[in-house]
mmCIF file of C-alpha atoms and ligand atoms in Angstrom:
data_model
loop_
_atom_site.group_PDB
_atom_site.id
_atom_site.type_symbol
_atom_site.label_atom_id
_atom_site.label_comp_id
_atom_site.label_asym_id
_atom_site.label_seq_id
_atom_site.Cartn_x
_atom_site.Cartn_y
_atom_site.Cartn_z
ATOM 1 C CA UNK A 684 95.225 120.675 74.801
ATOM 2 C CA UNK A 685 94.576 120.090 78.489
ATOM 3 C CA UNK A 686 90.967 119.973 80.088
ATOM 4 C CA UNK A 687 89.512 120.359 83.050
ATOM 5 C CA UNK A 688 86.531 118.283 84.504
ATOM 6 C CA UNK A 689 84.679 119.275 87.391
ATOM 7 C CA UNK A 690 82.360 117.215 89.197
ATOM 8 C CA UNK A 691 80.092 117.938 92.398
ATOM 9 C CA UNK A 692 82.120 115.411 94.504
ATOM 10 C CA UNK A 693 84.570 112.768 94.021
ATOM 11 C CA UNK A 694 85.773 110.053 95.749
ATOM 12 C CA UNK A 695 89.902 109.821 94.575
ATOM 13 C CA UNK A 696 90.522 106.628 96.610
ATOM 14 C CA UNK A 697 93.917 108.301 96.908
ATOM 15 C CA UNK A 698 95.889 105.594 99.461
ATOM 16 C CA UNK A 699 92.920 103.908 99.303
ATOM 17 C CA UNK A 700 91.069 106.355 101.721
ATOM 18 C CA UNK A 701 87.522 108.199 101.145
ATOM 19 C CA UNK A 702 87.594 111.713 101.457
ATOM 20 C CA UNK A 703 84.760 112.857 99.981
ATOM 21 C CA UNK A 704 85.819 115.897 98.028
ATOM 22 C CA UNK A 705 83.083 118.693 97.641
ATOM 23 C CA UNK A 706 83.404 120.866 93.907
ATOM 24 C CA UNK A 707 86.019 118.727 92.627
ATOM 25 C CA UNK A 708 88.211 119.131 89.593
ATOM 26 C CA UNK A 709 90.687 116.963 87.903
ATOM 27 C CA UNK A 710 92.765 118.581 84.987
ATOM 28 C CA UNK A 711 93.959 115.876 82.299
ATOM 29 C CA UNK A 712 95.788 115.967 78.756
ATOM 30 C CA UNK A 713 93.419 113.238 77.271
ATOM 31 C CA UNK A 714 95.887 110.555 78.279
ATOM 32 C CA UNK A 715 96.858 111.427 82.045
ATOM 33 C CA UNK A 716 95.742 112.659 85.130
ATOM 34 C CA UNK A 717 98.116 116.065 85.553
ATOM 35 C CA UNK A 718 96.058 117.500 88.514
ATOM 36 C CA UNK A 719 93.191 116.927 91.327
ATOM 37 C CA UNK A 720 92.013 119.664 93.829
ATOM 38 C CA UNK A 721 88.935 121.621 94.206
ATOM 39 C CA UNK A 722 87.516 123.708 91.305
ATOM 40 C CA UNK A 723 88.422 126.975 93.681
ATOM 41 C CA UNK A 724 91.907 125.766 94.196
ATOM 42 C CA UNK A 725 92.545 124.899 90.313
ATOM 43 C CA UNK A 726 90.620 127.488 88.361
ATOM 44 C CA UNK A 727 93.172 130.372 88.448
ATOM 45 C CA UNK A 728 95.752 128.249 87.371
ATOM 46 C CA UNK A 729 93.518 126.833 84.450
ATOM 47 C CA UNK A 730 92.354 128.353 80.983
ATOM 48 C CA UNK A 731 91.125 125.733 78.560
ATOM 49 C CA UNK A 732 88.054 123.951 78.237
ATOM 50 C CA UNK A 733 85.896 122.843 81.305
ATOM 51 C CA UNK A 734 83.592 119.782 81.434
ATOM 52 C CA UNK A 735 81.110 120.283 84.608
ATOM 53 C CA UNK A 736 79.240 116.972 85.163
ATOM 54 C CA UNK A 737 76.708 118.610 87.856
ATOM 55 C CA UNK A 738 76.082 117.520 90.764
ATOM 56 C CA UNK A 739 77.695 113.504 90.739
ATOM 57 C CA UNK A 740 79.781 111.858 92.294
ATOM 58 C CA UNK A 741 82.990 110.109 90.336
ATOM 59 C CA UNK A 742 85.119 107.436 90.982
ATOM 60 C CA UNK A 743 88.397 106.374 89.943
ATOM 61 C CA UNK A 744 87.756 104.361 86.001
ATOM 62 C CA UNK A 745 86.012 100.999 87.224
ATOM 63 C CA UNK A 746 87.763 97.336 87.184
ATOM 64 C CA UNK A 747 86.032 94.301 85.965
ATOM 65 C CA UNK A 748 88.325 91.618 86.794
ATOM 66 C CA UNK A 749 86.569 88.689 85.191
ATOM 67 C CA UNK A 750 84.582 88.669 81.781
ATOM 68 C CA UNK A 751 84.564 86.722 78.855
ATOM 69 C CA UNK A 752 83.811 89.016 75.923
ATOM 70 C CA UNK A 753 83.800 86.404 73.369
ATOM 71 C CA UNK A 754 80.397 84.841 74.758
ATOM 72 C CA UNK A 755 78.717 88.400 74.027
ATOM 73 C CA UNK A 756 76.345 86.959 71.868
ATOM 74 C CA UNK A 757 74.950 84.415 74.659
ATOM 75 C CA UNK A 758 72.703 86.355 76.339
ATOM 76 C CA UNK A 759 69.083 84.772 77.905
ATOM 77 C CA UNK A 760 70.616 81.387 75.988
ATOM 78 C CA UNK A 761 71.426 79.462 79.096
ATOM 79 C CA UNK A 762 69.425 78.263 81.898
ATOM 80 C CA UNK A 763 69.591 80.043 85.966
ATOM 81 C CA UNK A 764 69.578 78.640 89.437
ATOM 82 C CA UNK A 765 69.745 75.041 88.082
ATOM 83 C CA UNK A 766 73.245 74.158 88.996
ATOM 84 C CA UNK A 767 76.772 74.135 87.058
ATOM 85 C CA UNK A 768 76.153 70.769 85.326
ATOM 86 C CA UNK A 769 72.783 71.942 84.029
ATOM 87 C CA UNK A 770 74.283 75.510 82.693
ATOM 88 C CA UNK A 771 76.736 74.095 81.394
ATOM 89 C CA UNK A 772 74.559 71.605 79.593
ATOM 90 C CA UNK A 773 72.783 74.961 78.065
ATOM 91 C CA UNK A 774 75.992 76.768 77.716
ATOM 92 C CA UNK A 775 77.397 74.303 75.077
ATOM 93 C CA UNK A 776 74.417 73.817 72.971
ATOM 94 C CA UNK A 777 75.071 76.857 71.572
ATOM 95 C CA UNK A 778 77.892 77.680 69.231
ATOM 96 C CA UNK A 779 80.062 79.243 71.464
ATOM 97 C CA UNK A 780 83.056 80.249 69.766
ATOM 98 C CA UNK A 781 81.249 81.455 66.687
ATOM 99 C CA UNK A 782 82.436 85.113 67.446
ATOM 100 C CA UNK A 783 79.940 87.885 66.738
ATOM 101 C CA UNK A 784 82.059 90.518 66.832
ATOM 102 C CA UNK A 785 78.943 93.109 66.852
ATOM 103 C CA UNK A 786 77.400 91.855 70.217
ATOM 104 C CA UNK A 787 81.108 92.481 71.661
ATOM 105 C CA UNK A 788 81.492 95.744 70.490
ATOM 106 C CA UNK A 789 77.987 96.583 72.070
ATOM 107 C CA UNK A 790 79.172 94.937 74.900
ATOM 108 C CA UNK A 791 82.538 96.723 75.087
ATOM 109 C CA UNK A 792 80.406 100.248 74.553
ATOM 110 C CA UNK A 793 78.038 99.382 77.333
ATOM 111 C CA UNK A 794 81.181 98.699 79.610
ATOM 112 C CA UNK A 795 82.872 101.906 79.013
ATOM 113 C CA UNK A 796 79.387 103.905 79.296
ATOM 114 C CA UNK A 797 79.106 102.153 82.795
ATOM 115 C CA UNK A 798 82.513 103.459 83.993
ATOM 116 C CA UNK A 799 84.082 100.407 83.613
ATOM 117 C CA UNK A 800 87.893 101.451 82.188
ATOM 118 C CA UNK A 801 89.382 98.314 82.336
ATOM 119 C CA UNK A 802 88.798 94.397 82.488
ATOM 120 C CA UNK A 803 90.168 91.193 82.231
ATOM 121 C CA UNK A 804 88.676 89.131 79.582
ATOM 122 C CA UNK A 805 89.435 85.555 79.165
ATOM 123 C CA UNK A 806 88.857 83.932 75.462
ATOM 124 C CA UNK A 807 89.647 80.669 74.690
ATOM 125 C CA UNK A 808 89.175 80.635 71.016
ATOM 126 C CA UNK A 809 89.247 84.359 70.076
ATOM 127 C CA UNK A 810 91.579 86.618 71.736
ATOM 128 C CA UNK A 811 93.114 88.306 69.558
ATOM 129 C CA UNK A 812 89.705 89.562 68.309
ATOM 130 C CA UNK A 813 88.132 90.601 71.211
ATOM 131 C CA UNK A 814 91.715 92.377 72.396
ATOM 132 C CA UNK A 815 91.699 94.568 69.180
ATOM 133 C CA UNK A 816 87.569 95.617 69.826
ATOM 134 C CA UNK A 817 88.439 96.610 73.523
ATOM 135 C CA UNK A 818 91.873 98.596 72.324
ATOM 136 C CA UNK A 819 89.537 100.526 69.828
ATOM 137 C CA UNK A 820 87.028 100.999 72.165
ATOM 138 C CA UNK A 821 89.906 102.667 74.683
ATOM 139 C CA UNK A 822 89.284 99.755 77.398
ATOM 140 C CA UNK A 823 92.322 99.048 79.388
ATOM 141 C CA UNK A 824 92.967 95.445 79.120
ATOM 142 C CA UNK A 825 94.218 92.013 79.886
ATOM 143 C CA UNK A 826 93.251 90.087 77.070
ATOM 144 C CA UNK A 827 93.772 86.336 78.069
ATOM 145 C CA UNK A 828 94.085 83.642 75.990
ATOM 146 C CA UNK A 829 92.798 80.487 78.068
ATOM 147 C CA UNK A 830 94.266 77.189 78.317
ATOM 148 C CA UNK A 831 92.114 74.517 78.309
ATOM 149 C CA UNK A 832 92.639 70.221 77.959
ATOM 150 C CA UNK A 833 95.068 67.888 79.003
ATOM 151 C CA UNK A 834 97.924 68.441 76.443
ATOM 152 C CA UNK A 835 101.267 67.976 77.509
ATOM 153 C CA UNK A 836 102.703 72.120 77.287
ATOM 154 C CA UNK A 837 105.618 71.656 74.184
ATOM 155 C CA UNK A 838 108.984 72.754 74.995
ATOM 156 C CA UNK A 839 109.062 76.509 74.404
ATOM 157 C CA UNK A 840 105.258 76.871 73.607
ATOM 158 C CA UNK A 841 104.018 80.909 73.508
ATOM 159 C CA UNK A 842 100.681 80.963 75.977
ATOM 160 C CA UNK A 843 99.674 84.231 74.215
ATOM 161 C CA UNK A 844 101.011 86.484 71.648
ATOM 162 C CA UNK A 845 103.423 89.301 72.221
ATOM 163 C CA UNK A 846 101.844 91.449 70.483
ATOM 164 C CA UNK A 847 101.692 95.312 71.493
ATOM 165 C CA UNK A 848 98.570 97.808 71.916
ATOM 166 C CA UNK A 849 97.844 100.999 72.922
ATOM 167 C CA UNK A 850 95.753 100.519 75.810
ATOM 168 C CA UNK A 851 95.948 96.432 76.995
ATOM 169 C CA UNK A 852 98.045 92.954 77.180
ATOM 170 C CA UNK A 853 98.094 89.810 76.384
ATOM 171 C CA UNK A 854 98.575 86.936 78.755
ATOM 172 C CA UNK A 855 98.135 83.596 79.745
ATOM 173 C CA UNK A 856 95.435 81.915 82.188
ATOM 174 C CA UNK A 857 94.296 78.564 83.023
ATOM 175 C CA UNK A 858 90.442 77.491 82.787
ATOM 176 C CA UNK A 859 90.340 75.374 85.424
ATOM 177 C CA UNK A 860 92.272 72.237 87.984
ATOM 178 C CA UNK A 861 89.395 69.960 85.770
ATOM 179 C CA UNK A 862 89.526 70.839 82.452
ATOM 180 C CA UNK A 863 93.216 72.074 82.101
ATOM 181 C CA UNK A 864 96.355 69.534 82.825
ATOM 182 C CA UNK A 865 98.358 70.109 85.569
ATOM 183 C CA UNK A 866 101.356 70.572 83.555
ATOM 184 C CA UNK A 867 99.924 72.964 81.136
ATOM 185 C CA UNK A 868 98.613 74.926 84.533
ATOM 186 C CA UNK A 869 102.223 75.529 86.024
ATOM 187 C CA UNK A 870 103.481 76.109 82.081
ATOM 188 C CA UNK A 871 100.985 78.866 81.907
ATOM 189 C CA UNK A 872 101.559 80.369 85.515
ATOM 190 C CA UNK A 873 105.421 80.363 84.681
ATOM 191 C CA UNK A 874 104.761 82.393 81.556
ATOM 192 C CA UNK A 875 102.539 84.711 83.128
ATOM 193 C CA UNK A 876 105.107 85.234 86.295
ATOM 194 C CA UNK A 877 107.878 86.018 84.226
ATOM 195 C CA UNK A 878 106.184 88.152 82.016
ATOM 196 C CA UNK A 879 104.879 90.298 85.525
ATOM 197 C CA UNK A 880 101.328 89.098 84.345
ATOM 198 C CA UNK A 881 98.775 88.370 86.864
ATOM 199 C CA UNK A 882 97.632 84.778 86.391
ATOM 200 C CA UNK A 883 93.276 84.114 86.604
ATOM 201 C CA UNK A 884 91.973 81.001 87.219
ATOM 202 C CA UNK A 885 88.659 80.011 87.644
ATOM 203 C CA UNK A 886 89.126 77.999 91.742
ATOM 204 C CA UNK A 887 86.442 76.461 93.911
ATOM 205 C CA UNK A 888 83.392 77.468 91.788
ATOM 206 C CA UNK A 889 80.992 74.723 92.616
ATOM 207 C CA UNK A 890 80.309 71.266 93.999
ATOM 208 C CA UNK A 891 81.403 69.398 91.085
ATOM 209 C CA UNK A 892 84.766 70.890 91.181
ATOM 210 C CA UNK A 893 84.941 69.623 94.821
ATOM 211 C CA UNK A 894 84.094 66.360 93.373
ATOM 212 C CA UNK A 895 86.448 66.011 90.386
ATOM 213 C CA UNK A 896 89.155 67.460 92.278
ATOM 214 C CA UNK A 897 88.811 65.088 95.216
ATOM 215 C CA UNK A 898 88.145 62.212 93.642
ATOM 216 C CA UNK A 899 87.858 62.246 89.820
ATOM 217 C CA UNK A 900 83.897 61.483 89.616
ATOM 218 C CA UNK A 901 80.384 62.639 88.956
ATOM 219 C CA UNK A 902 77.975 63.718 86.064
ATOM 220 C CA UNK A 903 79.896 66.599 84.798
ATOM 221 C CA UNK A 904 83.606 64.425 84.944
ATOM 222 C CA UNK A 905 82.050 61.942 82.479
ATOM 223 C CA UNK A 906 81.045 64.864 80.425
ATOM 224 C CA UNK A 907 84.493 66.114 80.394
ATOM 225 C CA UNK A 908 85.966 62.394 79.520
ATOM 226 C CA UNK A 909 83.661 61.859 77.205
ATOM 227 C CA UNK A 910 85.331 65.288 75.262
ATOM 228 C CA UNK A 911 88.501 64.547 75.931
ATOM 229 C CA UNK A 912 89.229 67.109 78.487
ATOM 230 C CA UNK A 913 89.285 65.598 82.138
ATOM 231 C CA UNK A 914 91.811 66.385 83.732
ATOM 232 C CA UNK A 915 93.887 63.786 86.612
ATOM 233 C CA UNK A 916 93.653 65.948 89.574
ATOM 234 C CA UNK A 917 95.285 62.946 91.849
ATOM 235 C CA UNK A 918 92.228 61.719 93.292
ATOM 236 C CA UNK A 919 93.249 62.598 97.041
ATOM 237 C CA UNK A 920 90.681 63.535 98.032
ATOM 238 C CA UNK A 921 92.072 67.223 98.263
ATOM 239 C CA UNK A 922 90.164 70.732 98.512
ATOM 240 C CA UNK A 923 90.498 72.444 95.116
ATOM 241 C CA UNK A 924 92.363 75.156 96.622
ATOM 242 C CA UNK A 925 94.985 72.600 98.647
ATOM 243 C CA UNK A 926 95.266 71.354 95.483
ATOM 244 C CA UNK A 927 95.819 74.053 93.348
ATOM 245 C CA UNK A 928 98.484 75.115 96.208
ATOM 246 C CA UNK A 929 100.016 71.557 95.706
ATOM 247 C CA UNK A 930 100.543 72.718 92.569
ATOM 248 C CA UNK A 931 102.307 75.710 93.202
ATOM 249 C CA UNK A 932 99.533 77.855 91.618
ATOM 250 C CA UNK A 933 99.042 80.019 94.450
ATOM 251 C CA UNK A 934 101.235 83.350 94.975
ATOM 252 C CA UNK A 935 100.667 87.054 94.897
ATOM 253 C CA UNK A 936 100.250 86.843 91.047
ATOM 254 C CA UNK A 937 96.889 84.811 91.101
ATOM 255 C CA UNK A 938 93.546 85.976 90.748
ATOM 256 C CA UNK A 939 91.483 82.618 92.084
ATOM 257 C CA UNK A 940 88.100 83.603 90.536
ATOM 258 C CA UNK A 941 84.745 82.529 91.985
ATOM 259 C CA UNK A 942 85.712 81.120 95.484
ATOM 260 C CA UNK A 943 82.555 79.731 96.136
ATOM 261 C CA UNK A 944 83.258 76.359 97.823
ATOM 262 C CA UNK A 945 85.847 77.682 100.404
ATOM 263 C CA UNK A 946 86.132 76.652 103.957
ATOM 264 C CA UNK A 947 88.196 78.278 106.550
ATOM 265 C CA UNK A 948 91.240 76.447 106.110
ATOM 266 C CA UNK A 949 91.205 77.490 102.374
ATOM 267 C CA UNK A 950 91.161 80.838 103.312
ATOM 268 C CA UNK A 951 93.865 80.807 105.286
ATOM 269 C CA UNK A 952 95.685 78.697 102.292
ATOM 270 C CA UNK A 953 94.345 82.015 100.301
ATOM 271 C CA UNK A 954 95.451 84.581 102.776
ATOM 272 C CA UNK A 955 99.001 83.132 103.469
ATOM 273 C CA UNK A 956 99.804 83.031 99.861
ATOM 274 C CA UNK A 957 98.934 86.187 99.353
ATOM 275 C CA UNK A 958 96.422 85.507 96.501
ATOM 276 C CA UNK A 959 94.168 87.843 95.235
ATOM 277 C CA UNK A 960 90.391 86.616 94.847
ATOM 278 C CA UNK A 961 88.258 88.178 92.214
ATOM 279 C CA UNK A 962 83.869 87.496 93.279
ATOM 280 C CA UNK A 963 81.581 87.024 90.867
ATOM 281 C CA UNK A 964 78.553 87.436 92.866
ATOM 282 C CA UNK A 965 75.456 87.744 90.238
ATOM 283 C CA UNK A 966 77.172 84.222 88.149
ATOM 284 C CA UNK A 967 77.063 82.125 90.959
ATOM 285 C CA UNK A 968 73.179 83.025 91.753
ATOM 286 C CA UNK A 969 72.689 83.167 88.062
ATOM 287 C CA UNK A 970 74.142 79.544 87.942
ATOM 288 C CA UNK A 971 72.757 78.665 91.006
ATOM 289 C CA UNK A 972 75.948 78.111 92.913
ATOM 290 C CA UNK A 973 75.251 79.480 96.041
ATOM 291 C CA UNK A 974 77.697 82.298 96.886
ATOM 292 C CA UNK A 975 81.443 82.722 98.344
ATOM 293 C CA UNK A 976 81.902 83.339 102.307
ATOM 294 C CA UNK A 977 82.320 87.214 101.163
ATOM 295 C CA UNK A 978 82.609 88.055 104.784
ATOM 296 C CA UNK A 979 85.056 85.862 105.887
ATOM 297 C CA UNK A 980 87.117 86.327 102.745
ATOM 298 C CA UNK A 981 87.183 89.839 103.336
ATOM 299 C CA UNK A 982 87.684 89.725 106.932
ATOM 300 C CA UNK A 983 90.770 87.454 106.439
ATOM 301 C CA UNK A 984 92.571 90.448 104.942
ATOM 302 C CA UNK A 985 92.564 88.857 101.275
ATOM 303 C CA UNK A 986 92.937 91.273 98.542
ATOM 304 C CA UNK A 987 89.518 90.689 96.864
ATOM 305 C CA UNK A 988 87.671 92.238 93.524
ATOM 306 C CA UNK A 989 84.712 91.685 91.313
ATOM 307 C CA UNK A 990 83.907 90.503 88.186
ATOM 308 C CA UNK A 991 80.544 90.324 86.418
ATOM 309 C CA UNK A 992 81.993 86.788 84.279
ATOM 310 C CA UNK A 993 80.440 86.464 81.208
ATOM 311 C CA UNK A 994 76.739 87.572 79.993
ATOM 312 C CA UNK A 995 76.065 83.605 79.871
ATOM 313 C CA UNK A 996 76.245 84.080 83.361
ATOM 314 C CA UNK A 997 74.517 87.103 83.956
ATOM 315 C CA UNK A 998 72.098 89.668 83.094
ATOM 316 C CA UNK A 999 74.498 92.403 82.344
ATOM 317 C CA UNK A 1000 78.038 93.266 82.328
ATOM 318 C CA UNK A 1001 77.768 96.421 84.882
ATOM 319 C CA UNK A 1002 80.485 97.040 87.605
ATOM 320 C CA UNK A 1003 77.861 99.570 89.678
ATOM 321 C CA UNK A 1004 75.086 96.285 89.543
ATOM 322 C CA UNK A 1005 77.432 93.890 90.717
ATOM 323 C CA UNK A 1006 78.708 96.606 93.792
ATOM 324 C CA UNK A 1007 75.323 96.746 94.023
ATOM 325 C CA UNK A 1008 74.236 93.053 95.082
ATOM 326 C CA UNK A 1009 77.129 92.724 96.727
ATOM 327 C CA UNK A 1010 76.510 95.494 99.129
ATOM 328 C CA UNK A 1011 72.480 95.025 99.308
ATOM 329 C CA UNK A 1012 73.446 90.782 100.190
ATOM 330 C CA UNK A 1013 76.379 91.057 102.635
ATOM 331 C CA UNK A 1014 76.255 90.904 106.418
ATOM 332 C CA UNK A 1015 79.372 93.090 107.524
ATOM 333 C CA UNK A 1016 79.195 96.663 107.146
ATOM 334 C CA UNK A 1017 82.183 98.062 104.440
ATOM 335 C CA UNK A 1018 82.904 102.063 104.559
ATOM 336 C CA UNK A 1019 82.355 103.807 101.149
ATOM 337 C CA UNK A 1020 86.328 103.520 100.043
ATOM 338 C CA UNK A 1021 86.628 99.407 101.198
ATOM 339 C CA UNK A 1022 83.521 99.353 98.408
ATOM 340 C CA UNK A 1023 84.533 100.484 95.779
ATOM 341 C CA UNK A 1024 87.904 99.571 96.501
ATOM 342 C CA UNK A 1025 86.393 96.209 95.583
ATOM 343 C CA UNK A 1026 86.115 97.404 91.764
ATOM 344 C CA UNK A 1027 89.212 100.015 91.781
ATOM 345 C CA UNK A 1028 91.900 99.771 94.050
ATOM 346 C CA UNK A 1029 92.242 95.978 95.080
ATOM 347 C CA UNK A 1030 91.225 95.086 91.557
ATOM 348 C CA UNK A 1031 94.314 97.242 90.108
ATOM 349 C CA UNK A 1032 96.705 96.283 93.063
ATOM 350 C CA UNK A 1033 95.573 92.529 91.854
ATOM 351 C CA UNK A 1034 96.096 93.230 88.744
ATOM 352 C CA UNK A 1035 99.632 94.596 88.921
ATOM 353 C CA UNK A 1036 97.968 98.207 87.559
ATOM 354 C CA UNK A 1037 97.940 100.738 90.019
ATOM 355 C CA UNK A 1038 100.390 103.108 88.448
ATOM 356 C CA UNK A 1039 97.493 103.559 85.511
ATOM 357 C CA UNK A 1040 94.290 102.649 87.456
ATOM 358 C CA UNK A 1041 92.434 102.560 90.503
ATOM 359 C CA UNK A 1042 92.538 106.240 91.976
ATOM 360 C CA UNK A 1043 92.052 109.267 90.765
ATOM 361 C CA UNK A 1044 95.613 110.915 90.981
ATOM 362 C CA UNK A 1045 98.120 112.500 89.618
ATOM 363 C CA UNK A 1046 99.890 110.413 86.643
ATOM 364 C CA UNK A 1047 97.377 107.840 86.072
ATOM 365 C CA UNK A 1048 95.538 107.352 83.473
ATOM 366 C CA UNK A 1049 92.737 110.139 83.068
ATOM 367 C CA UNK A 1050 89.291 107.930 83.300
ATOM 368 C CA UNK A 1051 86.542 107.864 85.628
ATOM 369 C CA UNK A 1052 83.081 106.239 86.924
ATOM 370 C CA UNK A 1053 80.275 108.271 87.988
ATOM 371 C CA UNK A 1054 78.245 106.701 90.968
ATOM 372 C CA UNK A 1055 74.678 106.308 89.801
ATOM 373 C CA UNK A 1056 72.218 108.270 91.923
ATOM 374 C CA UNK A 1057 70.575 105.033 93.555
ATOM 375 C CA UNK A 1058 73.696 103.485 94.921
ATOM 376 C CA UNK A 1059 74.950 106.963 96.587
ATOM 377 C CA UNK A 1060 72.397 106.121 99.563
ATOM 378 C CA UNK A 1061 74.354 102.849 99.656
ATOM 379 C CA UNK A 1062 77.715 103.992 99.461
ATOM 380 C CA UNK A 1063 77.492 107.037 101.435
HETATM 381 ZN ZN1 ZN B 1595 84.698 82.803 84.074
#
């Protein structure tokens, strides 16, 4: 049975350009979008059941491009604005892969409530899990299975399982240039590529990744010796992102999370390679990272998206609150569709998923965000 839901306005994002349209309606079959237009143009052509949402706005279903669902159940347990080492120092004295599946269906709930339709969730230990909560929950999904250590990859090794679900995939990603061998890096982007997957790493977070990378030392490197999971980035004294393009990690296909620590001549790297950057804005003040060159990135053409990362990095897991920071913290001026483009279209053009997501048309799937009523003064 098709239904109709009618909204005050709408912003489709339709080839990525905002006209606002007044008395909107969008006519679905519970799966699919099968038609957009104005209430007056649709209703004559319509006779089943209407949903009017008042006087909102909505938005194309929202992208999170960077969460880890399987820390749910960290919350308040790790310490802000101290620096990575120090989180991190927080972060693992608490059992982290202890799943509690309860605080990730809560969080999973609290995502879809917030218009968030699909995300990209990185697990290292419990993927599987946390892949079957967001299926049930109707959240479109990557559900990555993260490589970690300094294993040599075996001949013919899986990266994730093949298995099938109604509204998500699984894939492959790589933790880090530190913590994850080179070898098993490229084994994991190779996977991914072949498989069309888009391949997230976390790249240039923070100053001891600038350090390990360049030359193998510091606090946080003899943490990760000491547990077996440093891993020989050459000790060139390279950039993390010349590095990770030494590699061959860079193309079209990879989502370089984070970002922080980039200079100009990264972002050119970033730019000519065609890699898509995902911002976390609120982890890296959470953590006490500082924050990317958003500006820059942005002016540099770079397809770029948001992610809250996980709620051990942040007080919530809310797309509109991290548009929100973003657009109360930044110095350029960004029209209402490059916004939210930032969690809908570049995220599902990043993401290889803009037949299903990222504007409200025709064909694709049939979810949507409503603005809250505080950010329409900032959007509009
Ligand atoms: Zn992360």
């Amino acid at each position: 049975m098709n239904k109709c839901i009618r909204a005050a306005r709408a912003v489709t994002l339709t080839h990525g350009k905002n006209p606002v349209i007044e008395d909107f309606a969008l006519i679905h079959d519970g799966e699919r979008i099968l038609e957009t237009g104005t209430w007056s143009e649709l209703k004559d052509q319509f006779s089943g059941e209407v949903e009017d949402l008042g006087d909102v706005a909505i938005v194309p279903g929202l992208i999170n491009a960077h969460v880890h669902l399987e820390l749910s159940h960290l919350k308040g347990k790790t310490v802000q604005e101290q620096g990575f080492t120090n989180w991190i120092k927080s972060l693992l004295s608490n059992p982290l892969y202890d799943l509690d599946t309860e605080a990730v269906r809560d969080a999973v709930q609290q995502m879809r409530a917030d218009g968030t339709a699909f995300c990209v969730d990185i697990s290292t230990r419990n993927c599987a899990q946390v892949a079957a909560i967001m299926d049930e929950f109707g959240m479109g999904f990557y559900a990555c299975c993260e490589a970690i250590g300094v294993q040599q990859p075996k001949e013919g090794a899986k990266f994730f399982p093949q298995k099938k679900f109604n509204h998500g995939r699984s894939a492959g990603s790589g933790h880090s240039l530190y913590s994850t061998g080179a070898e098993l890096l490229q084994a994991v982007k190779a996977a991914n590529n072949k498989a069309g997957l888009p391949y997230p790493i976390h790249l240039a977070e923070n100053e001891e990744e600038d350090e390990i990378v360049a030359h193998g030392t510091g606090e946080f490197a003899g943490m990760l010796k000491g547990a077996g999971l440093l891993a020989d980035c050459g000790s060139k004294g390279l950039r993390p992102v010349e590095y990770a393009d030494s590699l061959g990690l860079l193309d079209d296909s990879t989502l370089a999370v984070h970002c922080v620590r980039v200079a100009e001549s990264d972002i050119n790297i970033l730019a000519e390679r065609k890699v898509n950057v995902c911002l976390c804005p609120r982890s890296n003040t959470y953590i006490g990272e500082g924050r990317a060159p958003w500006e820059k990135i942005l002016k540099s053409g770079i397809n770029t998206c948001l992610g809250t990362d996980s709620i051990a990095s942040n007080h919530d897991l809310s797309m509109w609150n991290e548009l929100e920071y973003l657009l109360k913290n930044i110095k350029i001026s960004l029209s209402t569709a490059e916004a939210l483009a930032l969690v809908t279209t570049n995220s599902a053009k990043a993401l290889k998923i803009d037949d299903l997501y990222g504007s409200l048309d025709k064909g694709k799937r049939a979810v949507y965000a409503t603005i809250p009523a505080h950010l329409e003064d900032l959007l509009f």
